[in-house]
Tab-separated table of C-alpha atoms in Angstrom:
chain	number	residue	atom	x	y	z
A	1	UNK	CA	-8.920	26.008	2.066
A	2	UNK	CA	-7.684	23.154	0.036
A	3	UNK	CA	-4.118	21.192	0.214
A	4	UNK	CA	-3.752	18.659	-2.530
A	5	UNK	CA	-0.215	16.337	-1.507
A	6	UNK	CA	1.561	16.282	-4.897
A	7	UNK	CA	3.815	14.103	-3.645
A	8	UNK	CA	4.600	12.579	-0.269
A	9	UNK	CA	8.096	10.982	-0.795
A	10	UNK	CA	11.808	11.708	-0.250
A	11	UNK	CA	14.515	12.797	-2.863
A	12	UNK	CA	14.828	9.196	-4.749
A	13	UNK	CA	10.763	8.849	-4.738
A	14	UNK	CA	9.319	5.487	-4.012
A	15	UNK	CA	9.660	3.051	-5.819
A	16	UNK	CA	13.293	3.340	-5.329
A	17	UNK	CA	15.021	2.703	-8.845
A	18	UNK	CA	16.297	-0.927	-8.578
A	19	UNK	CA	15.227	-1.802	-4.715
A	20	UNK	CA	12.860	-4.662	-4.516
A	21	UNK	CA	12.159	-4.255	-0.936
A	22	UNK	CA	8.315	-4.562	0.051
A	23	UNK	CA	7.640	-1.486	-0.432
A	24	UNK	CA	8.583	-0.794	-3.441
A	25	UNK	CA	7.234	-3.609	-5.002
A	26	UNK	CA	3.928	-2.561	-2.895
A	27	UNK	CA	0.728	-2.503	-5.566
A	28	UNK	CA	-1.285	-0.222	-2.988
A	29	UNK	CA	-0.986	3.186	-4.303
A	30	UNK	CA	-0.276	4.284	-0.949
A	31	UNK	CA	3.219	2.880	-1.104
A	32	UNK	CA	4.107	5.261	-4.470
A	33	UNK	CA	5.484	8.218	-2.872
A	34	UNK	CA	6.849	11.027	-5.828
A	35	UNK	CA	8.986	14.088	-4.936
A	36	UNK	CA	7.488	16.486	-2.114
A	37	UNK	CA	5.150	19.027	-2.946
A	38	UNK	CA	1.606	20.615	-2.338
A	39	UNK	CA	-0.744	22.773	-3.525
A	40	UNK	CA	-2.822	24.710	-1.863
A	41	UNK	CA	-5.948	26.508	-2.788
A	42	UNK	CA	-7.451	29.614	-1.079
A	43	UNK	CA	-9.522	32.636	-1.233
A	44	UNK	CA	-9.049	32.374	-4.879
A	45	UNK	CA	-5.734	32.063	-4.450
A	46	UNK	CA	-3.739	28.788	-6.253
A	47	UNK	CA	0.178	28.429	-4.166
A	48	UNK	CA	2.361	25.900	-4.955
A	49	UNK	CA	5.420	24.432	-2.350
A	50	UNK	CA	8.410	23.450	-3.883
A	51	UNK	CA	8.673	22.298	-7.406
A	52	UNK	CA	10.722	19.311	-8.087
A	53	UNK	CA	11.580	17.072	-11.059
A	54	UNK	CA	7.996	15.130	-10.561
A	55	UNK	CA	6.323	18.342	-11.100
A	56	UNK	CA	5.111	18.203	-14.698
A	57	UNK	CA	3.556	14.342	-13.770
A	58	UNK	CA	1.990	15.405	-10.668
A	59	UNK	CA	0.306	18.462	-12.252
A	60	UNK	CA	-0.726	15.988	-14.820
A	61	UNK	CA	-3.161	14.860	-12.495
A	62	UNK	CA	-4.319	18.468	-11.348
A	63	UNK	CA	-6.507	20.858	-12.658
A	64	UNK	CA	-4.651	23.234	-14.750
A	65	UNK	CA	-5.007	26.753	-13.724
A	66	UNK	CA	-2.870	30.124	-12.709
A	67	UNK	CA	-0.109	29.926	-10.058
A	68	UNK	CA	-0.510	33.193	-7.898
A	69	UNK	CA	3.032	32.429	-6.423
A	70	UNK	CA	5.680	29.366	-5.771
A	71	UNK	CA	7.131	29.105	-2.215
A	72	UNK	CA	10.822	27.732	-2.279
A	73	UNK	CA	11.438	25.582	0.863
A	74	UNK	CA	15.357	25.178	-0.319
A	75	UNK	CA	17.519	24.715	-2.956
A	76	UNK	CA	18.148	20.756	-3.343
A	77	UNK	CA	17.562	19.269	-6.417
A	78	UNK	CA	14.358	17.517	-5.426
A	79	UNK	CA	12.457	20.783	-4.578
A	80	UNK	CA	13.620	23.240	-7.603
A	81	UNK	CA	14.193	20.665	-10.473
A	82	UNK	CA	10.925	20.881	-12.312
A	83	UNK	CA	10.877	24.711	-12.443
A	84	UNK	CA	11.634	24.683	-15.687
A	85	UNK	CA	8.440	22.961	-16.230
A	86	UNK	CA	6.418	25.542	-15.154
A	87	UNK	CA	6.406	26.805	-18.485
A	88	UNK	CA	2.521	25.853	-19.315
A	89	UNK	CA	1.309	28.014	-16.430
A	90	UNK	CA	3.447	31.221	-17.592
A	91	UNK	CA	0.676	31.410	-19.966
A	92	UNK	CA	-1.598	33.136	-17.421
A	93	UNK	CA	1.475	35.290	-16.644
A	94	UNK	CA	4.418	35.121	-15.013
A	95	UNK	CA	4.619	32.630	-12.092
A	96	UNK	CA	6.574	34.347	-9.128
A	97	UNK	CA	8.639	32.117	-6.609
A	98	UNK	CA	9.275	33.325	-3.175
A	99	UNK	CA	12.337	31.842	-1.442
A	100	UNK	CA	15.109	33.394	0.771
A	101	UNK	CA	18.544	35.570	-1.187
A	102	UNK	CA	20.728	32.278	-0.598
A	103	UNK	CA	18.544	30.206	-2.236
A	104	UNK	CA	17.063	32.723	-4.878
A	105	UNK	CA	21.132	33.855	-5.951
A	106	UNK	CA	22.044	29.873	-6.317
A	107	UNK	CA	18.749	29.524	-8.626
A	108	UNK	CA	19.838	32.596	-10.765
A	109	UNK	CA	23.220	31.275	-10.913
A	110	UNK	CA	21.913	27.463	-12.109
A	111	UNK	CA	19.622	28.657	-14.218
A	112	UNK	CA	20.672	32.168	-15.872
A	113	UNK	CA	18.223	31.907	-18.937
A	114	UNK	CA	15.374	31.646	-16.710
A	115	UNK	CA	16.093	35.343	-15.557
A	116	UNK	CA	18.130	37.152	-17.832
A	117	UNK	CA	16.937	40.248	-18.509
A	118	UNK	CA	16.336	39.444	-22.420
A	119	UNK	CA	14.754	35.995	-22.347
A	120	UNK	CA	14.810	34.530	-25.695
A	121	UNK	CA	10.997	32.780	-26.554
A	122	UNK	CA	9.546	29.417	-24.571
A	123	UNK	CA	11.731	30.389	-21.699
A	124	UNK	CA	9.416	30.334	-18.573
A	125	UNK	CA	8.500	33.779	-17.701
A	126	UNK	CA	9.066	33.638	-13.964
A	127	UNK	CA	10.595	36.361	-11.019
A	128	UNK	CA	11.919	35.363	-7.715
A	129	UNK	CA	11.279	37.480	-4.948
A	130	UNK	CA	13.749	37.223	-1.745
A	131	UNK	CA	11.704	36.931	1.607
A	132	UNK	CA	12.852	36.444	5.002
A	133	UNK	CA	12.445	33.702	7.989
A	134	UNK	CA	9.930	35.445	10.585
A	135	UNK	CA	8.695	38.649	8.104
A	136	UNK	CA	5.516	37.613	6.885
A	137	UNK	CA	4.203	38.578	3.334
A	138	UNK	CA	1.510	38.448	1.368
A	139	UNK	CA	0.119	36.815	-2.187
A	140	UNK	CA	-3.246	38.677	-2.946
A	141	UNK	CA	-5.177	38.434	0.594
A	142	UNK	CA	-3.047	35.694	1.995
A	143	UNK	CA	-0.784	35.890	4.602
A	144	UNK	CA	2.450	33.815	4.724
A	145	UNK	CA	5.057	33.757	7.090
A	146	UNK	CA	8.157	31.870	6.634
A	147	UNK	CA	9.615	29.428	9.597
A	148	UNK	CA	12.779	28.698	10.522
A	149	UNK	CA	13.701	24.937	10.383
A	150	UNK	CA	17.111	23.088	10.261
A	151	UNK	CA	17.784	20.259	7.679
A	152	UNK	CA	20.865	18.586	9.851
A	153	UNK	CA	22.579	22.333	9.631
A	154	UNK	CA	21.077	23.789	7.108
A	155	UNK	CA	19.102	26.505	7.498
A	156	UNK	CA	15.776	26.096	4.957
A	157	UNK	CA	12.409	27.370	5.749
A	158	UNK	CA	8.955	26.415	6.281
A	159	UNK	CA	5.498	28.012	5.781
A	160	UNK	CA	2.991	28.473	8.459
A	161	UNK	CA	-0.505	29.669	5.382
A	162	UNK	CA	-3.084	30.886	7.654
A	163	UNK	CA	-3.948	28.143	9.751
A	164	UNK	CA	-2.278	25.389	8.100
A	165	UNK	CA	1.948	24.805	8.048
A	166	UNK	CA	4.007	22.778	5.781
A	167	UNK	CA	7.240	21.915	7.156
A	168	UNK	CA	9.642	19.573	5.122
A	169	UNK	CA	13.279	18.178	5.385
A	170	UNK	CA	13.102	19.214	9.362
A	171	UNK	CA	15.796	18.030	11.747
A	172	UNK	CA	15.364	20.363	14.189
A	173	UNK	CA	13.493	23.912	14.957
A	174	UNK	CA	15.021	26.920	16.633
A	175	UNK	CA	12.411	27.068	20.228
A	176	UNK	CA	11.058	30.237	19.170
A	177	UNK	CA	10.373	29.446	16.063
A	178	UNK	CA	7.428	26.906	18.169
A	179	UNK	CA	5.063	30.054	19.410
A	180	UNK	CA	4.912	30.813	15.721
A	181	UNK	CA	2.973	27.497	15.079
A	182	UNK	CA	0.242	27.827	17.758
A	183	UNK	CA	-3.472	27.237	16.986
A	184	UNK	CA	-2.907	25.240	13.448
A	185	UNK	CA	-5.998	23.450	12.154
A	186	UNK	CA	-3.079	21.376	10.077
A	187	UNK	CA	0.455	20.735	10.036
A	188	UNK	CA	2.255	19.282	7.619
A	189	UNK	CA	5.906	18.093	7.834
A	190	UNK	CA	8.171	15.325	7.601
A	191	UNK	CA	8.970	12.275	8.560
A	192	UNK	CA	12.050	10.188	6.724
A	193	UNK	CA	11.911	6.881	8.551
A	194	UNK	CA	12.088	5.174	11.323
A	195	UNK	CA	15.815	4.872	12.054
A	196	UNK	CA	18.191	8.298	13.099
A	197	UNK	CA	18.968	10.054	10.164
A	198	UNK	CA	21.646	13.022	10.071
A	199	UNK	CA	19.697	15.861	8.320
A	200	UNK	CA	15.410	14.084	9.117
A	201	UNK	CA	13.437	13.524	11.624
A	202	UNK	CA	12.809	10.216	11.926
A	203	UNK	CA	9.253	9.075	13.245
A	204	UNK	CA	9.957	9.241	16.217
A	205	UNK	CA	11.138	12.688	16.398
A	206	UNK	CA	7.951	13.781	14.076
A	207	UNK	CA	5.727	12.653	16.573
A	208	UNK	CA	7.657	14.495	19.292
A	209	UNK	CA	7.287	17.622	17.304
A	210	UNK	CA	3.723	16.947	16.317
A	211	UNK	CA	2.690	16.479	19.336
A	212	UNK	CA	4.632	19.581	21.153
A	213	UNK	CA	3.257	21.900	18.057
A	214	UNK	CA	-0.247	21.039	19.229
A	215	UNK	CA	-2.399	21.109	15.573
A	216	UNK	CA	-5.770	19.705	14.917
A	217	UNK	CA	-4.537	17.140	12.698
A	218	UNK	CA	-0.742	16.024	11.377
A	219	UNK	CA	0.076	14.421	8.463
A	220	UNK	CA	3.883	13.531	7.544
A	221	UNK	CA	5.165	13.691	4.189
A	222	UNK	CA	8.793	13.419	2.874
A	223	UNK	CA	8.989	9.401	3.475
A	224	UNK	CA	11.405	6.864	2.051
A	225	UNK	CA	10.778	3.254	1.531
A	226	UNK	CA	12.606	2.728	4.637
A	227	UNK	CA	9.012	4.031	6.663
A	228	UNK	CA	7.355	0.586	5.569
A	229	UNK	CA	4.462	-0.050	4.485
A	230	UNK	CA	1.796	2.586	4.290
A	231	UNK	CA	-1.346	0.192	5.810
A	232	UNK	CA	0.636	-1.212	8.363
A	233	UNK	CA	2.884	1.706	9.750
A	234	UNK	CA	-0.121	3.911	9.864
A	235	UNK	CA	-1.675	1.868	12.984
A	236	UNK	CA	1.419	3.211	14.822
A	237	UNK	CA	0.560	6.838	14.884
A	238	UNK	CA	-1.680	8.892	17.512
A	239	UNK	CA	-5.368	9.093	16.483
A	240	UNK	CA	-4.672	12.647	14.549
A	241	UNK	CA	-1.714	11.700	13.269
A	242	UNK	CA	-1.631	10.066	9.781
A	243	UNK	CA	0.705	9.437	6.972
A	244	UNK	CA	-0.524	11.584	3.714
A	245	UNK	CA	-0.280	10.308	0.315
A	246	UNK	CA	0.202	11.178	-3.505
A	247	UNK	CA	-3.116	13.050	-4.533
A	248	UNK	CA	-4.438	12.853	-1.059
A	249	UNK	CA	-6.984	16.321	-0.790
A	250	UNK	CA	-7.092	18.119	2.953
A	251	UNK	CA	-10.263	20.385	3.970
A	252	UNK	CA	-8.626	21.798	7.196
């Protein structure tokens, strides 16, 4: 398995347009965080998470080759807004996303030409199909079961592939959703910052749940420019705890 970090960084990105705070006038490349993603590569199998307005620069950078299926964490902007841009792929066939009926029936209603039933040409040629929070499912050979997370209220979802999980926007996690994460080789989830926030986990509370999920190695994602800088934050964390970064590649 294979887990490429698209991007590592909260809903404005980082830089944040017009802050001039260390960070984002940082020149290690560590410190430029685009819109959370990932792909991940397995058994043949290529499976993007979330798909947001970064997407068509981030697969810039990535070999270009079929989507087998596009796992929908939630329906803010900074997760769905490049799915329009997955046009180039649909030319291996359609692209289906996987997401939850709440989310999937406020896609259809935002974007009604990408599903109408008579798509007129250079629309992208895509299906959603609705899935559910503790019924796992399958794309080819691989098995994917959707977790229950909060983000402040809101109920989104994360994805435990195999032995790897990728949990983002996190506040809080139902208990029993916990003794669906056991044995992970890596976990991947956020962590916003270091100060309270009303809908993140802070770093401190990442940790917490890093540390009470119990995986081989943690990286957080989903960071603002509030985190600090990447080189010197990172001597804070636990020895298999890091930060990930844009284009960073994980061999679980």
């Amino acid at each position: 398995m294979e887990i490429t970090i698209l991007g590592s960084g909260t809903s404005t990105g980082v830089p944040e347009v017009g802050c001039t705070c260390s960070v984002c006038k940082s020149s290690d490349p560590h410190d430029n965080r685009l819109r959370a993603s990932a792909l991940i590569k397995t058994k043949g199998i290529n499976i993007l998470i979330d798909c947001g307005p970064d997407f068509r620069e981030q697969m810039l950078h990535s070999k270009y080759a079929r989507l087998d299926g596009v796992l929908i964490t939630h329906e803010h902007y900074d997760h769905v807004g490049g799915i329009d841009d997955l046009r180039p792929f649909c030319r291996f066939g359609e692209v289906p996303l996987y997401t939850e009926e709440s989310t999937a029936h406020r896609l259809r209603s935002r974007m009604p030409y990408c599903f109408a039933e008579h798509k007129y040409p250079g629309v992208p040629q895509i299906s959603i199909t609705d899935i559910k929070s503790g019924v796992p499912f399958y794309i080819d050979q691989v098995k994917i079961l959707p977790i229950r997370v909060l983000h402040g209220k809101c109920p989104i979802l994360g994805y435990r592939i195999e032995n790897i999980a990728y949990i983002t926007d996190m506040l809080t996690m139902p208990d029993e959703e916990y003794g669906k994460l056991k044995g992970l080789d890596c976990l991947i989830m956020n962590a916003l910052r270091e100060e309270p926030h009303i809908t993140h986990q802070n770093l401190k509370q990442a940790i917490e749940n890093a540390k009470r999920i119990g995986a081989k190695q943690t990286w957080f994602i989903h960071m603002s420019h509030h985190i600090g800088l990447h080189a010197e934050i990172e001597k804070q964390l636990p020895p298999n705890i890091h930060f990930a970064y844009d284009r960073l590649v994980i061999k679980p």
